[in-house]
GROMACS .gro file of C-alpha atoms in nm:
model
  483
    1MET     CA    1  13.407   4.169  -2.964
    2ASN     CA    2  13.431   3.863  -2.739
    3LEU     CA    3  13.209   4.034  -2.482
    4ILE     CA    4  12.946   4.114  -2.746
    5LEU     CA    5  12.950   3.755  -2.877
    6SER     CA    6  12.920   3.625  -2.522
    7LYS     CA    7  12.611   3.840  -2.459
    8ILE     CA    8  12.455   3.732  -2.787
    9PHE     CA    9  12.521   3.367  -2.703
   10SER     CA   10  12.364   3.415  -2.357
   11VAL     CA   11  12.051   3.569  -2.510
   12ILE     CA   12  12.022   3.279  -2.756
   13ILE     CA   13  12.057   3.025  -2.473
   14LEU     CA   14  11.797   3.208  -2.265
   15PHE     CA   15  11.561   3.216  -2.566
   16PHE     CA   16  11.585   2.840  -2.612
   17VAL     CA   17  11.548   2.770  -2.239
   18LEU     CA   18  11.234   2.985  -2.219
   19ASN     CA   19  11.095   2.832  -2.534
   20ASN     CA   20  11.161   2.479  -2.411
   21THR     CA   21  11.008   2.562  -2.072
   22ALA     CA   22  10.696   2.706  -2.235
   23PHE     CA   23  10.673   2.405  -2.468
   24ALA     CA   24  10.709   2.163  -2.176
   25GLN     CA   25  10.438   2.346  -1.979
   26GLU     CA   26  10.209   2.346  -2.281
   27ASN     CA   27  10.252   1.969  -2.308
   28ARG     CA   28  10.180   1.922  -1.936
   29ASN     CA   29   9.868   2.138  -1.971
   30LYS     CA   30   9.745   1.914  -2.253
   31ILE     CA   31   9.793   1.617  -2.019
   32PHE     CA   32   9.587   1.795  -1.751
   33ASP     CA   33   9.317   1.877  -2.008
   34GLU     CA   34   9.300   1.513  -2.112
   35TYR     CA   35   9.282   1.406  -1.747
   36LEU     CA   36   8.969   1.619  -1.697
   37ASN     CA   37   8.808   1.486  -2.014
   38GLN     CA   38   8.877   1.129  -1.903
   39TYR     CA   39   8.752   1.210  -1.553
   40ILE     CA   40   8.412   1.323  -1.683
   41GLN     CA   41   8.371   1.005  -1.886
   42ILE     CA   42   8.511   0.749  -1.642
   43LYS     CA   43   8.350   0.886  -1.327
   44ASN     CA   44   8.023   0.981  -1.501
   45VAL     CA   45   7.994   1.321  -1.330
   46PRO     CA   46   7.825   1.635  -1.467
   47SER     CA   47   8.131   1.860  -1.463
   48ILE     CA   48   8.467   1.940  -1.308
   49SER     CA   49   8.663   2.265  -1.293
   50ALA     CA   50   9.027   2.267  -1.185
   51GLY     CA   51   9.345   2.470  -1.178
   52LEU     CA   52   9.714   2.477  -1.091
   53LEU     CA   53   9.934   2.747  -0.937
   54ARG     CA   54  10.312   2.728  -0.958
   55ASN     CA   55  10.572   2.983  -0.848
   56ASP     CA   56  10.311   3.254  -0.786
   57LYS     CA   57  10.147   3.212  -1.128
   58ILE     CA   58   9.826   3.035  -1.225
   59ILE     CA   59   9.959   2.825  -1.512
   60TRP     CA   60   9.651   2.617  -1.593
   61LEU     CA   61   9.273   2.648  -1.560
   62LYS     CA   62   9.024   2.415  -1.724
   63SER     CA   63   8.662   2.305  -1.700
   64ALA     CA   64   8.489   2.008  -1.858
   65GLY     CA   65   8.129   1.890  -1.865
   66ILE     CA   66   7.794   2.052  -1.792
   67ALA     CA   67   7.727   2.302  -1.513
   68ASP     CA   68   7.348   2.279  -1.554
   69ILE     CA   69   7.223   1.960  -1.717
   70GLU     CA   70   6.857   2.060  -1.758
   71ASN     CA   71   6.948   2.380  -1.943
   72ASN     CA   72   7.255   2.230  -2.112
   73VAL     CA   73   7.491   2.500  -1.980
   74PRO     CA   74   7.857   2.403  -2.030
   75ALA     CA   75   8.090   2.441  -1.736
   76SER     CA   76   8.350   2.714  -1.764
   77THR     CA   77   8.628   2.847  -1.545
   78SER     CA   78   8.381   3.123  -1.449
   79SER     CA   79   8.122   2.874  -1.321
   80LEU     CA   80   8.059   2.914  -0.949
   81TYR     CA   81   8.072   2.591  -0.749
   82ARG     CA   82   7.975   2.534  -0.389
   83ILE     CA   83   8.317   2.491  -0.223
   84ALA     CA   84   8.170   2.333   0.092
   85SER     CA   85   8.432   2.292   0.367
   86ILE     CA   86   8.704   2.483   0.182
   87SER     CA   87   8.512   2.770   0.344
   88LYS     CA   88   8.672   2.668   0.676
   89PRO     CA   89   9.034   2.774   0.606
   90ILE     CA   90   8.900   3.104   0.471
   91THR     CA   91   8.716   3.158   0.799
   92ALA     CA   92   9.025   3.052   0.993
   93VAL     CA   93   9.232   3.318   0.814
   94ALA     CA   94   8.978   3.583   0.920
   95VAL     CA   95   9.001   3.472   1.284
   96LEU     CA   96   9.381   3.469   1.279
   97GLN     CA   97   9.395   3.816   1.124
   98LEU     CA   98   9.199   3.946   1.423
   99TRP     CA   99   9.435   3.753   1.651
  100GLU     CA  100   9.731   3.925   1.484
  101ARG     CA  101   9.569   4.260   1.564
  102GLY     CA  102   9.531   4.165   1.928
  103LEU     CA  103   9.152   4.161   1.908
  104ILE     CA  104   9.107   3.789   1.972
  105SER     CA  105   9.277   3.552   2.215
  106LEU     CA  106   9.298   3.195   2.091
  107ASP     CA  107   9.324   3.033   2.433
  108THR     CA  108   9.070   3.201   2.656
  109ASP     CA  109   8.702   3.116   2.688
  110ALA     CA  110   8.534   3.170   2.348
  111ARG     CA  111   8.225   3.291   2.534
  112ALA     CA  112   8.414   3.611   2.613
  113TYR     CA  113   8.320   3.712   2.258
  114LEU     CA  114   7.974   3.549   2.268
  115PRO     CA  115   7.823   3.661   2.600
  116ASN     CA  116   7.473   3.554   2.495
  117PHE     CA  117   7.584   3.197   2.425
  118PRO     CA  118   7.482   2.985   2.726
  119VAL     CA  119   7.742   2.861   2.973
  120LYS     CA  120   7.840   2.496   2.922
  121LYS     CA  121   7.982   2.241   3.163
  122TYR     CA  122   8.329   2.318   3.028
  123LYS     CA  123   8.491   2.624   2.879
  124PHE     CA  124   8.606   2.599   2.517
  125THR     CA  125   8.848   2.824   2.333
  126VAL     CA  126   8.871   2.985   1.990
  127ARG     CA  127   9.165   2.757   1.912
  128GLN     CA  128   8.952   2.453   1.996
  129LEU     CA  129   8.679   2.577   1.762
  130LEU     CA  130   8.937   2.613   1.485
  131ASN     CA  131   9.081   2.262   1.529
  132HIS     CA  132   8.755   2.075   1.603
  133THR     CA  133   8.834   1.985   1.963
  134SER     CA  134   8.576   2.214   2.128
  135GLY     CA  135   8.306   1.952   2.189
  136ILE     CA  136   8.052   2.150   1.985
  137ARG     CA  137   7.833   1.904   1.797
  138ASN     CA  138   7.800   1.861   1.421
  139TYR     CA  139   7.478   1.803   1.225
  140ARG     CA  140   7.173   1.624   1.350
  141GLU     CA  141   6.927   1.458   1.115
  142GLY     CA  142   6.803   1.701   0.852
  143GLU     CA  143   7.054   1.975   0.929
  144PHE     CA  144   7.309   1.893   0.658
  145ASP     CA  145   7.050   1.975   0.391
  146SER     CA  146   6.862   2.223   0.609
  147LYS     CA  147   6.589   2.416   0.426
  148LYS     CA  148   6.551   2.681   0.697
  149PHE     CA  149   6.677   3.034   0.638
  150TYR     CA  150   6.871   3.198   0.921
  151ALA     CA  151   6.880   3.577   0.884
  152SER     CA  152   7.193   3.621   1.097
  153MET     CA  153   7.481   3.432   1.255
  154ASN     CA  154   7.321   3.483   1.595
  155ASP     CA  155   7.001   3.323   1.470
  156ALA     CA  156   7.200   3.025   1.343
  157LEU     CA  157   7.375   2.999   1.682
  158LYS     CA  158   7.040   2.946   1.852
  159LEU     CA  159   7.037   2.601   1.690
  160LEU     CA  160   7.332   2.505   1.912
  161ALA     CA  161   7.282   2.733   2.208
  162TYR     CA  162   7.128   2.488   2.454
  163ASP     CA  163   7.302   2.168   2.347
  164SER     CA  164   7.554   2.012   2.583
  165LEU     CA  165   7.913   1.969   2.470
  166MET     CA  166   7.985   1.620   2.339
  167PHE     CA  167   8.302   1.588   2.550
  168GLU     CA  168   8.548   1.789   2.757
  169PRO     CA  169   8.715   2.031   2.513
  170GLY     CA  170   9.067   1.935   2.414
  171THR     CA  171   9.023   1.565   2.490
  172LYS     CA  172   8.892   1.451   2.150
  173TYR     CA  173   8.878   1.552   1.785
  174ALA     CA  174   8.527   1.570   1.636
  175TYR     CA  175   8.489   1.746   1.303
  176THR     CA  176   8.212   2.005   1.319
  177THR     CA  177   8.099   2.246   1.052
  178LEU     CA  178   7.853   2.404   1.292
  179GLY     CA  179   8.137   2.492   1.528
  180TYR     CA  180   8.262   2.734   1.263
  181THR     CA  181   7.934   2.926   1.290
  182LEU     CA  182   8.052   3.032   1.635
  183LEU     CA  183   8.376   3.159   1.478
  184ALA     CA  184   8.180   3.370   1.229
  185ALA     CA  185   7.979   3.520   1.515
  186ILE     CA  186   8.304   3.599   1.696
  187VAL     CA  187   8.442   3.771   1.385
  188GLU     CA  188   8.127   3.983   1.366
  189LYS     CA  189   8.140   4.072   1.735
  190VAL     CA  190   8.506   4.173   1.731
  191SER     CA  191   8.521   4.345   1.392
  192LYS     CA  192   8.184   4.519   1.436
  193THR     CA  193   8.088   4.430   1.080
  194SER     CA  194   7.908   4.143   0.912
  195PHE     CA  195   8.102   3.825   0.853
  196GLU     CA  196   8.034   3.853   0.479
  197ASP     CA  197   8.171   4.209   0.462
  198TYR     CA  198   8.471   4.125   0.678
  199LEU     CA  199   8.578   3.845   0.442
  200LYS     CA  200   8.520   4.060   0.135
  201ASN     CA  201   8.732   4.350   0.263
  202ASN     CA  202   9.004   4.159   0.447
  203VAL     CA  203   9.043   3.833   0.253
  204PHE     CA  204   8.887   3.844  -0.092
  205ILE     CA  205   8.990   4.192  -0.206
  206PRO     CA  206   9.351   4.166  -0.077
  207ALA     CA  207   9.385   3.825  -0.247
  208GLY     CA  208   9.228   3.947  -0.572
  209MET     CA  209   8.933   3.706  -0.540
  210GLN     CA  210   8.659   3.869  -0.746
  211SER     CA  211   8.412   3.580  -0.780
  212THR     CA  212   8.380   3.428  -0.432
  213VAL     CA  213   8.041   3.496  -0.270
  214VAL     CA  214   7.807   3.353  -0.009
  215ASP     CA  215   7.586   3.081  -0.158
  216LYS     CA  216   7.249   3.246  -0.089
  217GLN     CA  217   6.976   3.008  -0.197
  218ARG     CA  218   6.713   3.276  -0.255
  219GLU     CA  219   6.926   3.513  -0.462
  220ILE     CA  220   6.996   3.510  -0.834
  221ILE     CA  221   7.369   3.442  -0.869
  222LEU     CA  222   7.506   3.446  -1.221
  223ASN     CA  223   7.717   3.147  -1.331
  224ARG     CA  224   7.612   2.934  -1.032
  225ALA     CA  225   7.646   2.566  -1.120
  226LYS     CA  226   7.369   2.325  -1.021
  227GLY     CA  227   7.444   2.043  -0.780
  228TYR     CA  228   7.372   1.674  -0.832
  229GLU     CA  229   7.398   1.330  -0.676
  230LYS     CA  230   7.342   0.971  -0.790
  231ASN     CA  231   7.046   0.760  -0.688
  232ALA     CA  232   7.051   0.387  -0.607
  233GLU     CA  233   7.035   0.307  -0.979
  234ARG     CA  234   7.352   0.517  -1.018
  235LYS     CA  235   7.171   0.772  -1.231
  236ILE     CA  236   7.246   1.143  -1.193
  237VAL     CA  237   6.962   1.331  -1.021
  238ASN     CA  238   6.919   1.681  -0.879
  239ALA     CA  239   7.063   1.728  -0.531
  240PRO     CA  240   6.808   1.823  -0.264
  241LEU     CA  241   6.744   2.188  -0.192
  242ALA     CA  242   6.964   2.326   0.086
  243ASP     CA  243   6.981   2.667   0.252
  244LEU     CA  244   7.338   2.721   0.371
  245SER     CA  245   7.269   3.008   0.611
  246ILE     CA  246   7.311   2.754   0.893
  247LYS     CA  247   7.678   2.708   0.800
  248VAL     CA  248   7.814   3.001   0.598
  249ALA     CA  249   8.152   3.000   0.774
  250GLY     CA  250   8.201   2.625   0.757
  251GLY     CA  251   8.058   2.543   0.417
  252GLY     CA  252   7.856   2.824   0.263
  253TYR     CA  253   8.063   2.987  -0.011
  254LEU     CA  254   8.068   2.971  -0.391
  255SER     CA  255   8.394   3.013  -0.579
  256THR     CA  256   8.604   2.927  -0.884
  257PRO     CA  257   8.940   2.750  -0.921
  258ASN     CA  258   9.097   3.084  -1.013
  259ASP     CA  259   8.982   3.250  -0.690
  260LEU     CA  260   9.086   2.959  -0.469
  261LEU     CA  261   9.432   2.953  -0.627
  262LEU     CA  262   9.456   3.327  -0.564
  263PHE     CA  263   9.369   3.254  -0.200
  264ALA     CA  264   9.651   2.997  -0.188
  265LYS     CA  265   9.889   3.244  -0.356
  266ALA     CA  266   9.803   3.518  -0.105
  267LEU     CA  267   9.871   3.278   0.183
  268LEU     CA  268  10.206   3.170   0.041
  269GLU     CA  269  10.306   3.533  -0.021
  270ASN     CA  270  10.194   3.641   0.329
  271LYS     CA  271   9.941   3.889   0.195
  272LEU     CA  272   9.674   3.763   0.435
  273LEU     CA  273   9.876   3.646   0.735
  274LYS     CA  274  10.226   3.697   0.865
  275GLN     CA  275  10.464   3.406   0.800
  276SER     CA  276  10.481   3.325   1.170
  277THR     CA  277  10.099   3.312   1.188
  278LEU     CA  278  10.080   3.084   0.885
  279GLU     CA  279  10.337   2.855   1.047
  280MET     CA  280  10.122   2.843   1.362
  281MET     CA  281   9.817   2.767   1.150
  282LEU     CA  282  10.002   2.471   0.996
  283ARG     CA  283  10.128   2.309   1.318
  284LYS     CA  284   9.973   1.986   1.435
  285SER     CA  285   9.708   2.040   1.700
  286LYS     CA  286   9.757   1.853   2.025
  287LEU     CA  287   9.502   1.693   2.256
  288LYS     CA  288   9.532   1.714   2.634
  289SER     CA  289   9.660   1.356   2.630
  290GLY     CA  290   9.956   1.471   2.421
  291LYS     CA  291   9.828   1.302   2.105
  292ASP     CA  292   9.902   1.494   1.786
  293LEU     CA  293   9.633   1.562   1.525
  294ASP     CA  294   9.698   1.600   1.153
  295TYR     CA  295   9.483   1.910   1.158
  296GLY     CA  296   9.601   2.263   1.223
  297LEU     CA  297   9.388   2.574   1.256
  298GLY     CA  298   9.153   2.535   0.961
  299PHE     CA  299   9.366   2.306   0.742
  300SER     CA  300   9.427   1.932   0.719
  301LEU     CA  301   9.799   1.852   0.726
  302THR     CA  302   9.985   1.579   0.538
  303PHE     CA  303  10.335   1.492   0.656
  304GLU     CA  304  10.615   1.293   0.497
  305ASN     CA  305  10.915   1.196   0.711
  306ASP     CA  306  10.799   1.444   0.981
  307SER     CA  307  10.805   1.726   0.727
  308LEU     CA  308  10.490   1.904   0.610
  309LYS     CA  309  10.428   1.787   0.253
  310TYR     CA  310  10.113   1.987   0.188
  311PHE     CA  311   9.817   2.142   0.362
  312SER     CA  312   9.468   2.107   0.225
  313HIS     CA  313   9.096   2.093   0.277
  314ASN     CA  314   8.828   1.876   0.119
  315GLY     CA  315   8.469   1.977   0.075
  316ALA     CA  316   8.154   1.766   0.043
  317GLY     CA  317   7.839   1.975   0.037
  318THR     CA  318   7.488   1.919  -0.092
  319GLY     CA  319   7.545   1.840  -0.460
  320PHE     CA  320   7.914   1.935  -0.471
  321SER     CA  321   8.266   1.807  -0.391
  322SER     CA  322   8.591   2.000  -0.376
  323MET     CA  323   8.957   2.002  -0.274
  324LEU     CA  324   9.228   2.266  -0.234
  325LEU     CA  325   9.586   2.139  -0.196
  326ILE     CA  326   9.892   2.355  -0.123
  327ASP     CA  327  10.259   2.250  -0.121
  328PRO     CA  328  10.442   2.520   0.078
  329LYS     CA  329  10.794   2.410  -0.017
  330LEU     CA  330  10.744   2.386  -0.392
  331LYS     CA  331  10.502   2.683  -0.393
  332ILE     CA  332  10.243   2.479  -0.582
  333ALA     CA  333   9.867   2.471  -0.530
  334SER     CA  334   9.597   2.275  -0.709
  335VAL     CA  335   9.221   2.273  -0.682
  336HIS     CA  336   8.920   2.086  -0.815
  337LEU     CA  337   8.548   2.165  -0.795
  338ILE     CA  338   8.285   1.907  -0.897
  339ASN     CA  339   7.908   1.958  -0.911
  340ILE     CA  340   7.813   1.623  -0.767
  341ARG     CA  341   7.846   1.461  -0.427
  342ASP     CA  342   7.917   1.091  -0.464
  343ARG     CA  343   8.136   0.802  -0.356
  344ASN     CA  344   8.476   0.729  -0.511
  345LEU     CA  345   8.531   1.066  -0.676
  346GLY     CA  346   8.902   1.033  -0.609
  347GLU     CA  347   9.130   1.333  -0.559
  348PRO     CA  348   9.176   1.511  -0.893
  349ALA     CA  349   9.356   1.806  -0.731
  350LYS     CA  350   9.610   1.568  -0.583
  351ASP     CA  351   9.651   1.384  -0.915
  352ILE     CA  352   9.711   1.713  -1.097
  353LEU     CA  353   9.964   1.828  -0.839
  354GLU     CA  354  10.150   1.496  -0.858
  355MET     CA  355  10.157   1.507  -1.238
  356SER     CA  356  10.285   1.865  -1.229
  357ILE     CA  357  10.599   1.770  -1.032
  358SER     CA  358  10.678   1.444  -1.209
  359ASP     CA  359  10.663   1.279  -1.548
  360SER     CA  360  10.384   1.048  -1.434
  361ILE     CA  361  10.048   1.029  -1.607
  362ILE     CA  362   9.757   0.938  -1.380
  363LYS     CA  363   9.431   0.800  -1.514
  364PRO     CA  364   9.106   0.831  -1.315
  365THR     CA  365   8.971   0.500  -1.188
  366LYS     CA  366   8.629   0.353  -1.263
  367THR     CA  367   8.356   0.342  -0.999
  368LEU     CA  368   8.269  -0.020  -0.917
  369SER     CA  369   7.901   0.046  -0.836
  370ASP     CA  370   7.840   0.220  -1.169
  371VAL     CA  371   7.979  -0.071  -1.371
  372LEU     CA  372   7.804  -0.336  -1.165
  373MET     CA  373   7.469  -0.155  -1.185
  374LYS     CA  374   7.489  -0.148  -1.565
  375SER     CA  375   7.546  -0.524  -1.563
  376TYR     CA  376   7.269  -0.582  -1.309
  377SER     CA  377   7.015  -0.371  -1.498
  378SER     CA  378   7.076  -0.555  -1.823
  379ALA     CA  379   7.155  -0.912  -1.714
  380GLY     CA  380   7.072  -0.972  -1.347
  381ILE     CA  381   7.266  -1.071  -1.036
  382ASP     CA  382   7.444  -1.382  -1.167
  383SER     CA  383   7.607  -1.187  -1.449
  384THR     CA  384   7.686  -0.909  -1.205
  385ASN     CA  385   7.873  -1.149  -0.977
  386LYS     CA  386   8.065  -1.280  -1.277
  387MET     CA  387   8.153  -0.920  -1.363
  388LEU     CA  388   8.266  -0.859  -1.003
  389ASN     CA  389   8.500  -1.158  -1.007
  390HIS     CA  390   8.632  -1.069  -1.352
  391ILE     CA  391   8.717  -0.718  -1.232
  392TYR     CA  392   8.899  -0.847  -0.925
  393SER     CA  393   9.089  -1.102  -1.132
  394ASN     CA  394   9.176  -0.898  -1.439
  395GLU     CA  395   9.107  -0.525  -1.401
  396GLN     CA  396   9.215  -0.422  -1.053
  397THR     CA  397   9.425  -0.130  -1.177
  398GLU     CA  398   9.121   0.016  -1.356
  399TYR     CA  399   8.928   0.059  -1.030
  400THR     CA  400   8.962   0.177  -0.673
  401LEU     CA  401   8.888  -0.154  -0.505
  402ASN     CA  402   8.836  -0.205  -0.133
  403GLU     CA  403   8.580  -0.361   0.097
  404ASN     CA  404   8.379  -0.038   0.129
  405GLU     CA  405   8.350   0.002  -0.248
  406ALA     CA  406   8.236  -0.358  -0.275
  407VAL     CA  407   7.966  -0.315  -0.008
  408PHE     CA  408   7.832   0.008  -0.161
  409PHE     CA  409   7.671  -0.187  -0.445
  410ALA     CA  410   7.489  -0.406  -0.193
  411ASP     CA  411   7.359  -0.089  -0.029
  412ASP     CA  412   7.223   0.019  -0.368
  413LEU     CA  413   7.046  -0.314  -0.412
  414ILE     CA  414   6.894  -0.288  -0.065
  415GLU     CA  415   6.766   0.062  -0.140
  416LEU     CA  416   6.608  -0.079  -0.455
  417LYS     CA  417   6.437  -0.347  -0.239
  418LYS     CA  418   6.642  -0.623  -0.406
  419ILE     CA  419   6.740  -0.785  -0.077
  420PRO     CA  420   6.776  -1.149  -0.200
  421ASP     CA  421   7.006  -1.025  -0.477
  422ALA     CA  422   7.205  -0.822  -0.224
  423ILE     CA  423   7.256  -1.141  -0.023
  424THR     CA  424   7.367  -1.333  -0.331
  425TYR     CA  425   7.609  -1.055  -0.417
  426LEU     CA  426   7.755  -1.023  -0.066
  427LYS     CA  427   7.819  -1.398  -0.045
  428ASP     CA  428   8.057  -1.354  -0.339
  429VAL     CA  429   8.210  -1.042  -0.183
  430ILE     CA  430   8.291  -1.240   0.132
  431LYS     CA  431   8.502  -1.475  -0.079
  432LEU     CA  432   8.708  -1.171  -0.179
  433TYR     CA  433   8.728  -1.035   0.178
  434PRO     CA  434   8.695  -1.339   0.411
  435LYS     CA  435   8.844  -1.151   0.709
  436SER     CA  436   8.649  -0.829   0.666
  437PHE     CA  437   8.437  -0.713   0.958
  438ARG     CA  438   8.270  -0.462   0.726
  439VAL     CA  439   8.160  -0.723   0.472
  440MET     CA  440   8.058  -0.977   0.736
  441THR     CA  441   7.834  -0.728   0.917
  442ALA     CA  442   7.690  -0.608   0.586
  443LEU     CA  443   7.579  -0.963   0.505
  444ALA     CA  444   7.443  -1.011   0.857
  445ASP     CA  445   7.249  -0.683   0.834
  446THR     CA  446   7.106  -0.788   0.499
  447TYR     CA  447   6.991  -1.124   0.633
  448LEU     CA  448   6.826  -0.936   0.919
  449LYS     CA  449   6.641  -0.716   0.669
  450ASP     CA  450   6.531  -1.039   0.501
  451ASN     CA  451   6.389  -1.156   0.837
  452ASN     CA  452   6.636  -1.445   0.850
  453SER     CA  453   6.750  -1.405   1.208
  454GLY     CA  454   6.932  -1.739   1.213
  455LEU     CA  455   7.175  -1.655   0.933
  456ALA     CA  456   7.199  -1.298   1.058
  457LEU     CA  457   7.314  -1.433   1.396
  458LYS     CA  458   7.564  -1.665   1.224
  459TYR     CA  459   7.734  -1.379   1.041
  460TYR     CA  460   7.722  -1.140   1.337
  461ARG     CA  461   7.909  -1.407   1.533
  462LEU     CA  462   8.164  -1.445   1.252
  463ALA     CA  463   8.203  -1.067   1.248
  464SER     CA  464   8.257  -1.070   1.624
  465GLN     CA  465   8.540  -1.320   1.579
  466ILE     CA  466   8.713  -1.059   1.363
  467ASP     CA  467   8.637  -0.765   1.596
  468ASN     CA  468   8.472  -0.829   1.933
  469THR     CA  469   8.472  -0.461   2.040
  470ASN     CA  470   8.177  -0.344   1.832
  471SER     CA  471   7.893  -0.272   2.076
  472ARG     CA  472   7.621  -0.273   1.809
  473VAL     CA  473   7.716  -0.619   1.686
  474ASN     CA  474   7.756  -0.753   2.040
  475ASN     CA  475   7.411  -0.623   2.135
  476LEU     CA  476   7.253  -0.778   1.825
  477ILE     CA  477   7.417  -1.113   1.907
  478LYS     CA  478   7.265  -1.102   2.257
  479LYS     CA  479   6.925  -1.001   2.123
  480LEU     CA  480   6.911  -1.265   1.850
  481SER     CA  481   7.054  -1.538   2.077
  482SER     CA  482   6.771  -1.486   2.325
  483LYS     CA  483   6.501  -1.554   2.068
   0.00000   0.00000   0.00000
């Protein structure tokens, strides 16, 4: 009898524990839902889609806002967003799978797999392509939003084929999306299949990712969200047209939060890579000088007390912003996808992850330029400066405030040809940041645009007193002093 009662009591306890756990998670999910709703309103973005994985289960998915403003299409968790540079860790996994099979060497000349790629002054390796130390350049003007269609990876490589390396490989870190195009070409050469098919069969299907596809500009892709940006008046406008065939491997995929969390889950469960390979992927890269980089093989790394806290990747593509964040110890992953590329979007994925492991409630911060532009449009520069000072005196916690955010509004005024107002504004900003090289040079540059070389020289000299190593400022001082 005692044994039976004990079992009944245990079942009752388990029932209440499970119920309480489910209730607690439901409450947390409501907090996440509210965060997204606030985010849409406070940041004034078209839409956001996000999700959270915990202990091998996707416990929350949510979208808010509009995926296509012109056609009034609501965002959903099935909406396909351009994931931009989150494409890079996916490509890195493909390369490391082939390394596991003995088909690729990470530390020999990458040209061994690309015999038609011209010889450079220095050799560079597959590892150096993965960790951005190869010396391969990034975009030149017009290439980020390239309109040209490249029918194959080899065609895209011709863009880089005859460019010199920017530096001796292994001596510097220089982030390059175009460098990942070489990795895609290597995958194709070694696997004897297209890069797109290799990822589908070796990454997406094993991970259960059913929605992730190449963002082909010319094709009809159901559920594809439209991308946006903000103009100088801080109004939402269509992002420029971009053909991503120049950078499929480094920034050319569409996906959903569900698929990206499944990718994270497959990594954590070693469905895509062996544990030892994942650990190698997540080690700090090292330059020839011995300096460590907080970047592994396809992932950015964040450490706390010399221990890896999480690995992640941001994305900022034409009309879109994204982030995937993975905590390997707690087995948690979070993701956000936003259909606008803009300043001060924050890190919603990080906020959601932090709220999931604590009792904290995080509120998105306002964007300074948006608020100031509303004031400027309705009441002019004097009222805008009063608003600026009021915010810094009374509402600092409501905003992300720093010297860059403050200068961005001046940039907007300059783009609107309101140069005298930009000067008036920056003179107040200098009072808030009297020792800021950034603000001082911004004011000097604005005076120069206003053809006031005397005051431009004055503020360049003040900037030089803060930092005398800036060659551009030093050259401008010499040029203006000789007049």
